[in-house]
PDB file of C-alpha atoms in Angstrom:
ATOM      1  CA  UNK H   1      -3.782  48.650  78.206  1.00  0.00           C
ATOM      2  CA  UNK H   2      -2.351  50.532  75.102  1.00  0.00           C
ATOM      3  CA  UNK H   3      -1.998  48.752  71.370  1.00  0.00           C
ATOM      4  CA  UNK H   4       0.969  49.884  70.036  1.00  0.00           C
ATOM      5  CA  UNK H   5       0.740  50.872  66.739  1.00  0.00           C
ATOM      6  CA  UNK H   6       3.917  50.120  64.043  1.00  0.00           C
ATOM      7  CA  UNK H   7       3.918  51.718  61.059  1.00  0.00           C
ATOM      8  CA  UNK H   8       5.723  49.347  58.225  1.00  0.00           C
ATOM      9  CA  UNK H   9       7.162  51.171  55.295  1.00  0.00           C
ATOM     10  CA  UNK H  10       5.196  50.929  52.362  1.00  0.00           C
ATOM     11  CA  UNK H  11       6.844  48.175  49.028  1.00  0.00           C
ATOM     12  CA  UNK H  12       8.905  49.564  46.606  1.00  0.00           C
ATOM     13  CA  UNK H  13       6.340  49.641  43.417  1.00  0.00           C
ATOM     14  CA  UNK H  14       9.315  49.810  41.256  1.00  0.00           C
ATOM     15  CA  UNK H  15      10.732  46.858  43.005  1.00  0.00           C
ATOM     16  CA  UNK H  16       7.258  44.890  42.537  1.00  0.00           C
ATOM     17  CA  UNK H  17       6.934  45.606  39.155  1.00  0.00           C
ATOM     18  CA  UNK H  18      10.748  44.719  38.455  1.00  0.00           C
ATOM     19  CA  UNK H  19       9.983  41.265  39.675  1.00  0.00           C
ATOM     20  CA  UNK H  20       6.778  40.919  37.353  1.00  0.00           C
ATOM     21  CA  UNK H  21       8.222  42.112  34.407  1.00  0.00           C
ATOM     22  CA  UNK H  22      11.709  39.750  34.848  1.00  0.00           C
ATOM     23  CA  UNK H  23       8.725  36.431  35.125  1.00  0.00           C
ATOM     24  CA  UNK H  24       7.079  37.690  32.277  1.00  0.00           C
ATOM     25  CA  UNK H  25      10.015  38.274  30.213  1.00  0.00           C
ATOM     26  CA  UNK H  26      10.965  34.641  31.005  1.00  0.00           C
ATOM     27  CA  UNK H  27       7.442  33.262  29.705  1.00  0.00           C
ATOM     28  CA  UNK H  28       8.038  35.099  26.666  1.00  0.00           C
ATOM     29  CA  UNK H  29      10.748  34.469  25.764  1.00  0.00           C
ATOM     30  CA  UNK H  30      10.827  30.411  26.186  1.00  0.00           C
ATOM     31  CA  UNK H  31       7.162  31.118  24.446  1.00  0.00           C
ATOM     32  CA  UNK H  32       9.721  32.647  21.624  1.00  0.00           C
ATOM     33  CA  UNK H  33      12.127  30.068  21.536  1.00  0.00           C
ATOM     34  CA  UNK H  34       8.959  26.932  21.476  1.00  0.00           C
ATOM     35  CA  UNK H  35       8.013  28.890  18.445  1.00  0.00           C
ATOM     36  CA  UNK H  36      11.058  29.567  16.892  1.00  0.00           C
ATOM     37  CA  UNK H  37      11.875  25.559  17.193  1.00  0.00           C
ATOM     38  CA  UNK H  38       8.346  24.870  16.215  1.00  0.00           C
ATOM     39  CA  UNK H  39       8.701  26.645  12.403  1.00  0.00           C
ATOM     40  CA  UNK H  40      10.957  27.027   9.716  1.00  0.00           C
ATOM     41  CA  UNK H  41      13.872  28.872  11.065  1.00  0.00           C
ATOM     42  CA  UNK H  42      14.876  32.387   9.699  1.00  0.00           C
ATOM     43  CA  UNK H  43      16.209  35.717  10.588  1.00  0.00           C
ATOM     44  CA  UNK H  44      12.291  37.154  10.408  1.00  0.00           C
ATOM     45  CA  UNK H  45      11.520  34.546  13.297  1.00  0.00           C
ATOM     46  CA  UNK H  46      14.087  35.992  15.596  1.00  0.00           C
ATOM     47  CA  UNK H  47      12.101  39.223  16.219  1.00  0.00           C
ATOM     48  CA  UNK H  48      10.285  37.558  18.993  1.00  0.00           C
ATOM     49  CA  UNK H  49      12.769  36.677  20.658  1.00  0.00           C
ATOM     50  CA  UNK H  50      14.079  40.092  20.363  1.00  0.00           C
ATOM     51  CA  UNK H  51      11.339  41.730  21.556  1.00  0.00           C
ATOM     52  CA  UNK H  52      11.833  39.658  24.671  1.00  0.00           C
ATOM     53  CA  UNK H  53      14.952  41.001  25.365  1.00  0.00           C
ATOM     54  CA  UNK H  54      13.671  44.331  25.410  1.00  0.00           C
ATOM     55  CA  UNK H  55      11.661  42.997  28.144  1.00  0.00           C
ATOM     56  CA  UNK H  56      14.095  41.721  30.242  1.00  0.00           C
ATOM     57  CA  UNK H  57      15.937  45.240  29.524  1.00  0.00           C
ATOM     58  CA  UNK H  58      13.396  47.076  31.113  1.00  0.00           C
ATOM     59  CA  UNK H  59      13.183  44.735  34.112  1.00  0.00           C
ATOM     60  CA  UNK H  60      17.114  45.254  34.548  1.00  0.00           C
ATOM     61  CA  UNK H  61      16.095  49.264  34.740  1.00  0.00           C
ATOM     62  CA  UNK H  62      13.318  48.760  36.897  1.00  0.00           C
ATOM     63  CA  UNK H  63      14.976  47.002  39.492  1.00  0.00           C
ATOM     64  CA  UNK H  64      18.102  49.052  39.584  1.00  0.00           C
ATOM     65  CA  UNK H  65      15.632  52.081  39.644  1.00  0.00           C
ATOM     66  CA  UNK H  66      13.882  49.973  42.526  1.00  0.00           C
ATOM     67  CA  UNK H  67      17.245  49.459  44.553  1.00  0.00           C
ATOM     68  CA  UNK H  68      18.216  53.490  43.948  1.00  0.00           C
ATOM     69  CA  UNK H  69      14.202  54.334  45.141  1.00  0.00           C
ATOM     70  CA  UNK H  70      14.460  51.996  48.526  1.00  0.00           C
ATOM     71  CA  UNK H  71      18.098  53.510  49.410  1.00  0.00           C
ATOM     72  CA  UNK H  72      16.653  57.066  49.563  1.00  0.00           C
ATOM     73  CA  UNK H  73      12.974  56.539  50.936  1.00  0.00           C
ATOM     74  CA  UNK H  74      13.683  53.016  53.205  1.00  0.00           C
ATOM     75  CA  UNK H  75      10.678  51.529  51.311  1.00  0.00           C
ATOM     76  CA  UNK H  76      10.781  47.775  51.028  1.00  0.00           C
ATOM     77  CA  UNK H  77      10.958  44.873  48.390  1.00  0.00           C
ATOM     78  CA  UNK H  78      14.952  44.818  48.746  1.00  0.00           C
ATOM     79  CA  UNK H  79      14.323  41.340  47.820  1.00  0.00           C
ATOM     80  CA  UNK H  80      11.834  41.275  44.994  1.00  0.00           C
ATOM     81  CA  UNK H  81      14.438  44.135  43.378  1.00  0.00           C
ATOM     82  CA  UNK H  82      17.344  41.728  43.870  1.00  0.00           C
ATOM     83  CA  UNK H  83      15.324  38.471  42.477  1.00  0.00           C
ATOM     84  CA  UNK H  84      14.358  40.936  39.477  1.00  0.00           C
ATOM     85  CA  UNK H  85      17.816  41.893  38.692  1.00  0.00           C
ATOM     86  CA  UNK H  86      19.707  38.321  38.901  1.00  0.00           C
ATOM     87  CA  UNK H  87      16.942  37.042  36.929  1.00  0.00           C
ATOM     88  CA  UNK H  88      17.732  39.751  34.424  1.00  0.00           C
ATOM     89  CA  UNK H  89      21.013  38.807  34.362  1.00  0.00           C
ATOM     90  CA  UNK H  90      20.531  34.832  34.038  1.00  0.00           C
ATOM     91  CA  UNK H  91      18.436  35.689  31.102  1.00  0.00           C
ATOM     92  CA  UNK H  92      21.204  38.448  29.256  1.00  0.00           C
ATOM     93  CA  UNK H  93      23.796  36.339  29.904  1.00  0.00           C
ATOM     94  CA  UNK H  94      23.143  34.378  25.852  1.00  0.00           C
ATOM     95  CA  UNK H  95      22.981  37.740  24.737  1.00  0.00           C
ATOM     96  CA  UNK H  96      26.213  38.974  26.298  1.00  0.00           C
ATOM     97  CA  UNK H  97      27.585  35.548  24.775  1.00  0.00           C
ATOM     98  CA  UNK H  98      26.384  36.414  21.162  1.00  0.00           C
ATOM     99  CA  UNK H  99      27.428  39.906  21.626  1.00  0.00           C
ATOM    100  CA  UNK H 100      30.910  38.737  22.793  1.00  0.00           C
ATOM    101  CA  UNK H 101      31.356  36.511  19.524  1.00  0.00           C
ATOM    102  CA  UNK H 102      30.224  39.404  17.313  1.00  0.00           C
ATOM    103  CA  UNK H 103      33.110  41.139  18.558  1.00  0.00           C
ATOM    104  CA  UNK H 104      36.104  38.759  18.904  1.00  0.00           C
ATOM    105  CA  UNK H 105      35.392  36.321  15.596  1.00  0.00           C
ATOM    106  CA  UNK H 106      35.470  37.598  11.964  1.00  0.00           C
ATOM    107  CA  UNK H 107      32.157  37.384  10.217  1.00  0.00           C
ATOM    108  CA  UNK H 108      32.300  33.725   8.748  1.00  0.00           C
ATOM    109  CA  UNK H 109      29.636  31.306   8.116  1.00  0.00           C
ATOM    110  CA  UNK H 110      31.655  28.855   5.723  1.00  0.00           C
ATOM    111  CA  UNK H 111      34.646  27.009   7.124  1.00  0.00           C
ATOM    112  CA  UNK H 112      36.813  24.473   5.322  1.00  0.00           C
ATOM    113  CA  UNK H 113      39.775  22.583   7.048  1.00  0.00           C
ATOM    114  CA  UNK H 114      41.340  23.165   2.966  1.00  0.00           C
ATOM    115  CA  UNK H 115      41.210  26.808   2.315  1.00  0.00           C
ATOM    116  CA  UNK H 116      43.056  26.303  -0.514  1.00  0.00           C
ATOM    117  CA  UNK H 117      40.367  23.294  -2.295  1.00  0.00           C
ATOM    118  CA  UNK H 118      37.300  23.238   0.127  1.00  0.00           C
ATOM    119  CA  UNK H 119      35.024  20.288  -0.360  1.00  0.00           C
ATOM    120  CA  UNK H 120      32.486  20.925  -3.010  1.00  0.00           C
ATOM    121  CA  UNK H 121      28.925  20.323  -1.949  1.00  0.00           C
ATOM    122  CA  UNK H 122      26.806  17.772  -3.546  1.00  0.00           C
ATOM    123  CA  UNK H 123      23.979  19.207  -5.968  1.00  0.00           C
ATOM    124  CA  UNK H 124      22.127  15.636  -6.280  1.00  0.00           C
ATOM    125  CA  UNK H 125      18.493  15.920  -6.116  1.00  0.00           C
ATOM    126  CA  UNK H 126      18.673  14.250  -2.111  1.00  0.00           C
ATOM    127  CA  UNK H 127      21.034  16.718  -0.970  1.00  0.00           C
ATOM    128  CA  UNK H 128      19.613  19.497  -2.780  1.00  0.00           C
ATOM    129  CA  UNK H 129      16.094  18.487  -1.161  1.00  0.00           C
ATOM    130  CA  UNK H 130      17.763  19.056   2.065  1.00  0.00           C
ATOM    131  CA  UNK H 131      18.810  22.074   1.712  1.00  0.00           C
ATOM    132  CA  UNK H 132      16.024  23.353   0.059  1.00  0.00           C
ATOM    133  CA  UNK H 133      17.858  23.824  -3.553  1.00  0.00           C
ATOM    134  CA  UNK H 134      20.209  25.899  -1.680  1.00  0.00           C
ATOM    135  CA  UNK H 135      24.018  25.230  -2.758  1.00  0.00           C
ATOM    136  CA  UNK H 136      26.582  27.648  -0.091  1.00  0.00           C
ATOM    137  CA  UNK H 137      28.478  30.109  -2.430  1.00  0.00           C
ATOM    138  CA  UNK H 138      32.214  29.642  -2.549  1.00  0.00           C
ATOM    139  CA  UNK H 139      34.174  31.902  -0.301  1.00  0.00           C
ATOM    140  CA  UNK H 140      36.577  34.295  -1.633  1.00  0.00           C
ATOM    141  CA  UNK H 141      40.343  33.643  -0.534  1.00  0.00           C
ATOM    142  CA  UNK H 142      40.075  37.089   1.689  1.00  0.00           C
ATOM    143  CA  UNK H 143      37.377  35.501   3.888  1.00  0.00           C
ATOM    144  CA  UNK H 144      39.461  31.811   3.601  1.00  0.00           C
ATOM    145  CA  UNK H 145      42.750  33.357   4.823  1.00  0.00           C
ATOM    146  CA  UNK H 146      40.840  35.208   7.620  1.00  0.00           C
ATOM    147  CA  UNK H 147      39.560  32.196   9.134  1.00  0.00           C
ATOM    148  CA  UNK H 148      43.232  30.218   9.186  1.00  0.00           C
ATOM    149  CA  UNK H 149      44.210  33.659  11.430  1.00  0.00           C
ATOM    150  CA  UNK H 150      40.493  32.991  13.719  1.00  0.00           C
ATOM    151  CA  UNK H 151      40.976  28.875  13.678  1.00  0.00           C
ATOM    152  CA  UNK H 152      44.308  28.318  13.019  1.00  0.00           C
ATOM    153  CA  UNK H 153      43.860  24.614  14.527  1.00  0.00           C
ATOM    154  CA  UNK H 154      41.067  24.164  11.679  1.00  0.00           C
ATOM    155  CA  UNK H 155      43.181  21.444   9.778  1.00  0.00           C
ATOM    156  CA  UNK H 156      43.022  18.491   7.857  1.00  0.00           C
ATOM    157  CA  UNK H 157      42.192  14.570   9.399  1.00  0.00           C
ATOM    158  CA  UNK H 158      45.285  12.669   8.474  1.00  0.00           C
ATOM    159  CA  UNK H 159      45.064   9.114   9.326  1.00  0.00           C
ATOM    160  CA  UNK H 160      47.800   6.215   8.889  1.00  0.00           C
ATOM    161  CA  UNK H 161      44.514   3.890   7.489  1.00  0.00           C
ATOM    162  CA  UNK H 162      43.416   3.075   3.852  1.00  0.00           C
ATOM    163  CA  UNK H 163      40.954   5.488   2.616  1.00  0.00           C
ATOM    164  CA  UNK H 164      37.953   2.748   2.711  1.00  0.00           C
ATOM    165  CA  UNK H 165      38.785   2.269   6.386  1.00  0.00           C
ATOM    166  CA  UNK H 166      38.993   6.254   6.565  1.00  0.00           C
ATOM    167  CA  UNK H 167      35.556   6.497   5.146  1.00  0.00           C
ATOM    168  CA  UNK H 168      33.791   3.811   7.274  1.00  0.00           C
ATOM    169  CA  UNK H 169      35.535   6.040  10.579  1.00  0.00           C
ATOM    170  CA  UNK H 170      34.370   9.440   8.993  1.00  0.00           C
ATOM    171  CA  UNK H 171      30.138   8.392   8.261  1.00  0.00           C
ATOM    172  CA  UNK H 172      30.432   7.017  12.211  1.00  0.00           C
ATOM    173  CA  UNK H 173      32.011  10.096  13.570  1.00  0.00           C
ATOM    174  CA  UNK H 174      29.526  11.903  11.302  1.00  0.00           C
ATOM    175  CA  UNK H 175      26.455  10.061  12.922  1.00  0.00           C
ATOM    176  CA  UNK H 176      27.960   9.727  16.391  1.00  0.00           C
ATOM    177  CA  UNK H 177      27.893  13.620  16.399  1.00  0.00           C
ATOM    178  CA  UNK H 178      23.667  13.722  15.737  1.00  0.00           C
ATOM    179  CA  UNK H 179      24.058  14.879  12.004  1.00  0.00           C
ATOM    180  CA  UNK H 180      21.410  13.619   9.256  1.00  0.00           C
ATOM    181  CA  UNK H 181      23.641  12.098   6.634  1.00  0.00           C
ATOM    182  CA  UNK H 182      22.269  12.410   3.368  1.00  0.00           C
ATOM    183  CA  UNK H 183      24.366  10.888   0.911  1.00  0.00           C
ATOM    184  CA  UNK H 184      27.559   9.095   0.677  1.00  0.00           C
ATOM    185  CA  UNK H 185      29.692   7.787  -1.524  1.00  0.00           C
ATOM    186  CA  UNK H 186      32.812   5.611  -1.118  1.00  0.00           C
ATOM    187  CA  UNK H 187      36.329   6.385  -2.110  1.00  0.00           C
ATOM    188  CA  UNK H 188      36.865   5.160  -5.788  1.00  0.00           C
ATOM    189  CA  UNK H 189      35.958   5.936  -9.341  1.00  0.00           C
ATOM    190  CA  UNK H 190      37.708   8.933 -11.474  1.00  0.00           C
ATOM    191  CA  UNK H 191      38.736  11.200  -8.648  1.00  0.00           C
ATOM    192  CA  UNK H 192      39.413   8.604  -6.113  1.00  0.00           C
ATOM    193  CA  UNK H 193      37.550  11.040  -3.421  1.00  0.00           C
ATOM    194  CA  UNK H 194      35.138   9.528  -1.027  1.00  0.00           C
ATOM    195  CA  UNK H 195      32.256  11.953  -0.218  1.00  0.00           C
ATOM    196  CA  UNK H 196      29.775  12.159   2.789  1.00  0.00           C
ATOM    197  CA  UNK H 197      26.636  14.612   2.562  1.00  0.00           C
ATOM    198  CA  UNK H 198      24.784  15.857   6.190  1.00  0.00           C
ATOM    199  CA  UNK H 199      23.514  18.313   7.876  1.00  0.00           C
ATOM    200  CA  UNK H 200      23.596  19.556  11.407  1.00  0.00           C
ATOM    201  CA  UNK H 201      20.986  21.125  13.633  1.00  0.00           C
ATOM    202  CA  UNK H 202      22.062  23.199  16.519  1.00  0.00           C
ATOM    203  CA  UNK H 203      20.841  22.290  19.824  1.00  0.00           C
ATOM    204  CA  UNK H 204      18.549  24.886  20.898  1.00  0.00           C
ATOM    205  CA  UNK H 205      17.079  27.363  18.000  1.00  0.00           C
ATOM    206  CA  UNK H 206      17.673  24.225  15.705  1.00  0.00           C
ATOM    207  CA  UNK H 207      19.650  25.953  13.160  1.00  0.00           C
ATOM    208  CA  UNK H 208      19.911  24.129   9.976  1.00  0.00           C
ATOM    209  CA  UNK H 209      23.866  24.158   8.916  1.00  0.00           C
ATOM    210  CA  UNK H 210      25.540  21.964   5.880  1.00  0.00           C
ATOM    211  CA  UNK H 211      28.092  19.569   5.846  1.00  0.00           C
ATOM    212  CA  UNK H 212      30.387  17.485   2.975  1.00  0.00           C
ATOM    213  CA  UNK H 213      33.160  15.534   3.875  1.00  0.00           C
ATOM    214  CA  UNK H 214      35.699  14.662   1.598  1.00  0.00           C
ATOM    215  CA  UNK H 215      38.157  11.724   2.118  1.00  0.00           C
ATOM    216  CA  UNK H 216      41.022  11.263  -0.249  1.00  0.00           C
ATOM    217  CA  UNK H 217      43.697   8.272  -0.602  1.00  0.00           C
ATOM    218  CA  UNK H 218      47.105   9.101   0.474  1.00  0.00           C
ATOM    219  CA  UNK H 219      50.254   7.332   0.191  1.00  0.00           C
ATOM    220  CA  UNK H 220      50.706   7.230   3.479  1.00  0.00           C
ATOM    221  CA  UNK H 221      47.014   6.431   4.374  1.00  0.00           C
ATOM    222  CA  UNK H 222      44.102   8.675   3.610  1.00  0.00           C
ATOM    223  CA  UNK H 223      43.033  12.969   4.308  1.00  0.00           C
ATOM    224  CA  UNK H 224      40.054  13.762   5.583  1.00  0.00           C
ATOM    225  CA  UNK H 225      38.615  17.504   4.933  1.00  0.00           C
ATOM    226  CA  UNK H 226      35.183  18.733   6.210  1.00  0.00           C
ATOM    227  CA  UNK H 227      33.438  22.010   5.264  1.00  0.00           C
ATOM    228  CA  UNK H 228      30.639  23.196   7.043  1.00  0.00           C
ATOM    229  CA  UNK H 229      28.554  26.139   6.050  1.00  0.00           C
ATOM    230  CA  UNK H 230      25.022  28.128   7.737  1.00  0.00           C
ATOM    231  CA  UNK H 231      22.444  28.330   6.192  1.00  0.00           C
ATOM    232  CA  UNK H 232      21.401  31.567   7.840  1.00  0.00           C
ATOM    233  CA  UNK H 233      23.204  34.705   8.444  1.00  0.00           C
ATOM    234  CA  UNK H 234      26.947  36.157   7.759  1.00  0.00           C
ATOM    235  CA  UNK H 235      28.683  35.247  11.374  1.00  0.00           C
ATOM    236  CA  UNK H 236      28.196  32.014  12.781  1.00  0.00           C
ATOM    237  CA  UNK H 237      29.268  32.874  16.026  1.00  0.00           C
ATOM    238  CA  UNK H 238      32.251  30.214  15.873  1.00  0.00           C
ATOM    239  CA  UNK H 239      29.697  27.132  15.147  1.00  0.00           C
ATOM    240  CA  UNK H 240      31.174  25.449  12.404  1.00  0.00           C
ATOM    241  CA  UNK H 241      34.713  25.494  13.655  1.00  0.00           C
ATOM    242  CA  UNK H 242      33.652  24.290  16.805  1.00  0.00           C
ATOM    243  CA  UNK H 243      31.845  21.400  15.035  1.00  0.00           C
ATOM    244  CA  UNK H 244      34.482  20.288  12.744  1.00  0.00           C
ATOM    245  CA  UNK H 245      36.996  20.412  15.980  1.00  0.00           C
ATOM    246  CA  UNK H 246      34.480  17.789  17.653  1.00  0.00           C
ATOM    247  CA  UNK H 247      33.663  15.811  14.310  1.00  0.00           C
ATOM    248  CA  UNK H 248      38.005  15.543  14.203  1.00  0.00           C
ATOM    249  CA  UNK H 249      38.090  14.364  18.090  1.00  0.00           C
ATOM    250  CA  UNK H 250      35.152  11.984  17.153  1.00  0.00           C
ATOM    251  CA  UNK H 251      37.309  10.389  14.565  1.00  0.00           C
ATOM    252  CA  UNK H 252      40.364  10.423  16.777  1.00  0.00           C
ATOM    253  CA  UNK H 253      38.288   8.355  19.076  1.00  0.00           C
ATOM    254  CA  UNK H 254      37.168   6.119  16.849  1.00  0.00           C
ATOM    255  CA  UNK H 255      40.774   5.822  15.419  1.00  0.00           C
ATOM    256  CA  UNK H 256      41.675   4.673  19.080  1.00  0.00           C
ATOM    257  CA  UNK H 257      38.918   2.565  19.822  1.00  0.00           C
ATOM    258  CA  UNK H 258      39.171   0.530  16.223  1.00  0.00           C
TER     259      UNK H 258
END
């Protein structure tokens, strides 16, 4: 009795290595982001994270190298080229996000629902603290009139409620979002202006971005402006409009619920 004998094709190296580089680019780069979150965030602490993109880069290569290798020679690892190259794309898909942001929004990182008066930030010693004696620069009308053309929906609160009651509905809206308030002050005194200091982290680098809140007495009821600035950077990527749109549909809410 004859054995016999089947020859298998040999793996794709190119297709192995693909799928351990696209694993190892995911340990770094949650390894990045632990440390990022861990420390003081800045632009400097990015470069890790950076550095494991080119990583996942090079796995995207590799496995479309692997797929291009194992169509002319028949090898195998079909499979470990195709885990390498969705995991590559699972991974680019923030960066494709960011990059897409970069390119459709104007380079902001101070919006105002007035463009005309923003809110002034506090310069107390608490809030000051906070933002570690940092006090965002005003923004020149150019820059202001650019982001009623990007956020056009980026308007004022008015409510049909005293300003006191407008006050009360504007610190709970403030804390029902997650935001440290620092300060506040109610509507009274020379100016008649009701103030609220916080600050808001974002959810996964823990980006540290300011807030005030201004709410004035109207004859009609009360206005409510917010301003929200970064801390880091020239382009927020959207952030702060999309967090004064969901700090206004907090306060609708609460204006429903009351």
């Amino acid at each position: 009795m004859h054995r016999r004998l089947v020859f298998e094709e040999p793996v794709s190296r190119a297709a192995l290595w693909s799928r351990r580089l696209a694993w190892f680019s995911l340990a770094v780069l949650l390894l990045s982001v632990l440390v990022f979150r861990a420390g003081e965030p800045s632009l400097q602490g990015l470069a890790p994270i950076a550095g494991a993109y080119g990583f996942v880069l090079l796995a995207l290569i590799l496995s479309v190298l692997a797929f291009i290798r194992i169509w002319q020679s028949g090898h195998r690892g079909v499979g470990m080229a195709a885990q390498a190259f969705a995991l590559a794309l699972l991974l680019l898909a923030p960066a494709g996000y960011v990059g897409f942001k970069l390119v459709t929004l104007p380079a902001l990182n101070d919006i105002s629902t007035d463009i005309d008066d923003p809110p002034a930030f506090s310069r107390s010693r608490v809030a000051l603290d906070a933002r570690k004696s940092r006090v965002p620069p005003d923004v020149s009308p150019e820059l202001r009139r650019a982001q009623r053309q990007a956020y056009p929906k980026t308007l004022p609160i008015v409510l049909e409620v005293p300003a006191e009651m407008a006050f009360d509905i504007a610190r709970r809206a403030a804390l029902n979002r997650g935001w440290q308030v620092l300060e506040s002050a109610r509507p009274g005194g020379r100016s008649g202006a009701g103030r609220i200091e916080a600050v808001a982290r974002t959810r996964l680098l823990r980006f540290s971005d300011d807030i005030t809140i201004r709410v004035r007495p109207r004859a009609d009821g009360s206005r409510i402006d917010i301003r929200s600035a970064s801390r880091l950077g020239t382009h927020d990527l959207g952030a702060n409009a999309a967090r004064i749109a969901a700090f206004a549909e907090e306060v609708e809410l609460l204006v429903e619920t009351r």
